[in-house]
């Protein structure tokens, strides 16, 4: 291929810029022309193509978010939207597309390939909710941001002898809550994959009090409930003062960690290598610490297994 395009779609994630930078610089280095598409799949429909050069991606490796902007685009689920996208890609002389995003965006990439336009997906979402890859771009940075917030809240909970419920993102996946709960020393971790009853939560907090704990942290995944609702329920069941914090969009931005920059770079280069060989319909990921790729449909259809062993370990070490 002589000309390729790259876009970011769905929720932004730290590390997306590292992937864009790698696609642009590796692609140009291999003699290709590279176009950026603004505002994700919407930009394909709106013909928002911009030619990229080596300097277009200067000074971005350390920046969170995405320089190409991102969007959610309902029109892309329609045949008409997809046809418009293909027409614009062809009008701009583009032969292959790289989509950086989550499983929704991958369905967009799959639709492009089905219509004869080779497309590759790179996993970019803080949720780490894709089964085919051990890791999605942004997860590590988001974990570190959440841990920083937990540390700060812990200081206050400990000083005032209170319990704090901290609600974190993740959509229907409990990975952010699990890893941050364990590494933040939470007494209780509540995830959609392992729901707890109020009785179980009260019992765990009571057990901690009996062992001399005077404060506590509960990490709640957004897919398992709302911090304010849980606070109201717990308030009437314990003599401890309960506080709640929803971290919200604080978790999604920020300068990418080393891991997100490293993997963004490796995923970007791998995706360009596939297009160089004329291969489409693949998603890039990491398995057993090796960068690899697999069929989009097979990858998206895989069901993510919850790490029950890790969840149990977190419970044991928080007593
Ligand atoms: P993510 O990529 O992070 O999972 P979304 O689920 O919001 O984020 O999906 C991003 C975009 O992908 C959607 O706004 C839509 O444009 C596109 N998309 C989602 N599902 C499909 C589908 N079945 N077919 C085509 N495009 C889709
Ligand atoms: O997919 C990333 C994510 O941050 C989820 O964790 C969260 O549920 C969702 O996006 C929030 O979306 P928005 O920023 O559109 O409110």
PDB file of C-alpha atoms and ligand atoms in Angstrom, residues 9-12 16 41-42 71-78 82 99-111 124-125 127 129-130 171, ligand 1:
ATOM      1  CA  UNK A   9     -12.550   6.414  18.011  1.00  0.00           C
ATOM      2  CA  UNK A  10     -14.672   5.880  21.146  1.00  0.00           C
ATOM      3  CA  UNK A  11     -13.353   7.107  24.526  1.00  0.00           C
ATOM      4  CA  UNK A  12      -9.901   8.719  24.436  1.00  0.00           C
ATOM      5  CA  UNK A  16      -3.328   6.826  21.641  1.00  0.00           C
ATOM      6  CA  UNK A  41     -15.337   7.277  12.243  1.00  0.00           C
ATOM      7  CA  UNK A  42     -17.400  10.482  11.994  1.00  0.00           C
ATOM      8  CA  UNK A  71     -16.124  10.890  18.685  1.00  0.00           C
ATOM      9  CA  UNK A  72     -18.944   8.395  18.883  1.00  0.00           C
ATOM     10  CA  UNK A  73     -20.780   8.126  15.569  1.00  0.00           C
ATOM     11  CA  UNK A  74     -24.187   6.385  15.408  1.00  0.00           C
ATOM     12  CA  UNK A  75     -24.353   6.986  11.618  1.00  0.00           C
ATOM     13  CA  UNK A  76     -21.426   4.641  11.131  1.00  0.00           C
ATOM     14  CA  UNK A  77     -23.639   1.687  12.059  1.00  0.00           C
ATOM     15  CA  UNK A  78     -25.723   2.317   8.919  1.00  0.00           C
ATOM     16  CA  UNK A  82     -20.238   3.188   5.773  1.00  0.00           C
ATOM     17  CA  UNK A  99      -8.662   2.343  13.793  1.00  0.00           C
ATOM     18  CA  UNK A 100      -7.495   2.943  17.384  1.00  0.00           C
ATOM     19  CA  UNK A 101     -10.365   2.305  19.817  1.00  0.00           C
ATOM     20  CA  UNK A 102     -12.441  -0.296  21.618  1.00  0.00           C
ATOM     21  CA  UNK A 103     -14.737  -3.118  20.513  1.00  0.00           C
ATOM     22  CA  UNK A 104     -17.366  -0.712  19.089  1.00  0.00           C
ATOM     23  CA  UNK A 105     -14.746   0.934  16.911  1.00  0.00           C
ATOM     24  CA  UNK A 106     -13.490  -2.506  15.860  1.00  0.00           C
ATOM     25  CA  UNK A 107     -16.980  -3.286  14.516  1.00  0.00           C
ATOM     26  CA  UNK A 108     -16.561  -0.160  12.390  1.00  0.00           C
ATOM     27  CA  UNK A 109     -13.187  -1.454  11.135  1.00  0.00           C
ATOM     28  CA  UNK A 110     -14.790  -4.813  10.415  1.00  0.00           C
ATOM     29  CA  UNK A 111     -17.591  -3.133   8.409  1.00  0.00           C
ATOM     30  CA  UNK A 124      -7.263   1.836  22.928  1.00  0.00           C
ATOM     31  CA  UNK A 125      -9.520   2.088  25.972  1.00  0.00           C
ATOM     32  CA  UNK A 127     -11.412  -0.226  30.380  1.00  0.00           C
ATOM     33  CA  UNK A 129     -12.337  -4.966  28.445  1.00  0.00           C
ATOM     34  CA  UNK A 130     -11.131  -6.800  25.324  1.00  0.00           C
ATOM     35  CA  UNK A 171     -18.092   0.221  31.711  1.00  0.00           C
TER      36      UNK A 171
HETATM   37  P1  LIG B   1     -15.363   1.851  21.824  1.00  0.00           P
HETATM   38  O1  LIG B   1     -14.724   1.780  20.495  1.00  0.00           O
HETATM   39  O2  LIG B   1     -14.476   2.476  22.852  1.00  0.00           O
HETATM   40  O3  LIG B   1     -15.944   0.513  22.244  1.00  0.00           O
HETATM   41  P2  LIG B   1     -18.082   2.726  21.247  1.00  0.00           P
HETATM   42  O4  LIG B   1     -18.702   1.441  21.679  1.00  0.00           O
HETATM   43  O5  LIG B   1     -18.745   3.998  21.642  1.00  0.00           O
HETATM   44  O6  LIG B   1     -16.574   2.893  21.740  1.00  0.00           O
HETATM   45  O7  LIG B   1     -17.965   2.662  19.658  1.00  0.00           O
HETATM   46  C1  LIG B   1     -17.330   3.706  18.945  1.00  0.00           C
HETATM   47  C2  LIG B   1     -17.966   3.858  17.579  1.00  0.00           C
HETATM   48  O8  LIG B   1     -17.811   2.640  16.824  1.00  0.00           O
HETATM   49  C3  LIG B   1     -19.476   4.085  17.577  1.00  0.00           C
HETATM   50  O9  LIG B   1     -19.838   5.428  17.863  1.00  0.00           O
HETATM   51  C4  LIG B   1     -19.818   3.709  16.128  1.00  0.00           C
HETATM   52  O10 LIG B   1     -19.480   4.763  15.269  1.00  0.00           O
HETATM   53  C5  LIG B   1     -18.858   2.554  15.853  1.00  0.00           C
HETATM   54  N1  LIG B   1     -19.572   1.270  15.978  1.00  0.00           N
HETATM   55  C6  LIG B   1     -19.982   0.661  17.106  1.00  0.00           C
HETATM   56  N2  LIG B   1     -20.638  -0.495  16.826  1.00  0.00           N
HETATM   57  C7  LIG B   1     -20.640  -0.612  15.477  1.00  0.00           C
HETATM   58  C8  LIG B   1     -21.172  -1.581  14.555  1.00  0.00           C
HETATM   59  N3  LIG B   1     -21.825  -2.658  14.983  1.00  0.00           N
HETATM   60  N4  LIG B   1     -20.965  -1.373  13.251  1.00  0.00           N
HETATM   61  C9  LIG B   1     -20.297  -0.281  12.796  1.00  0.00           C
HETATM   62  N5  LIG B   1     -19.788   0.678  13.609  1.00  0.00           N
HETATM   63  C10 LIG B   1     -19.951   0.514  14.916  1.00  0.00           C
END
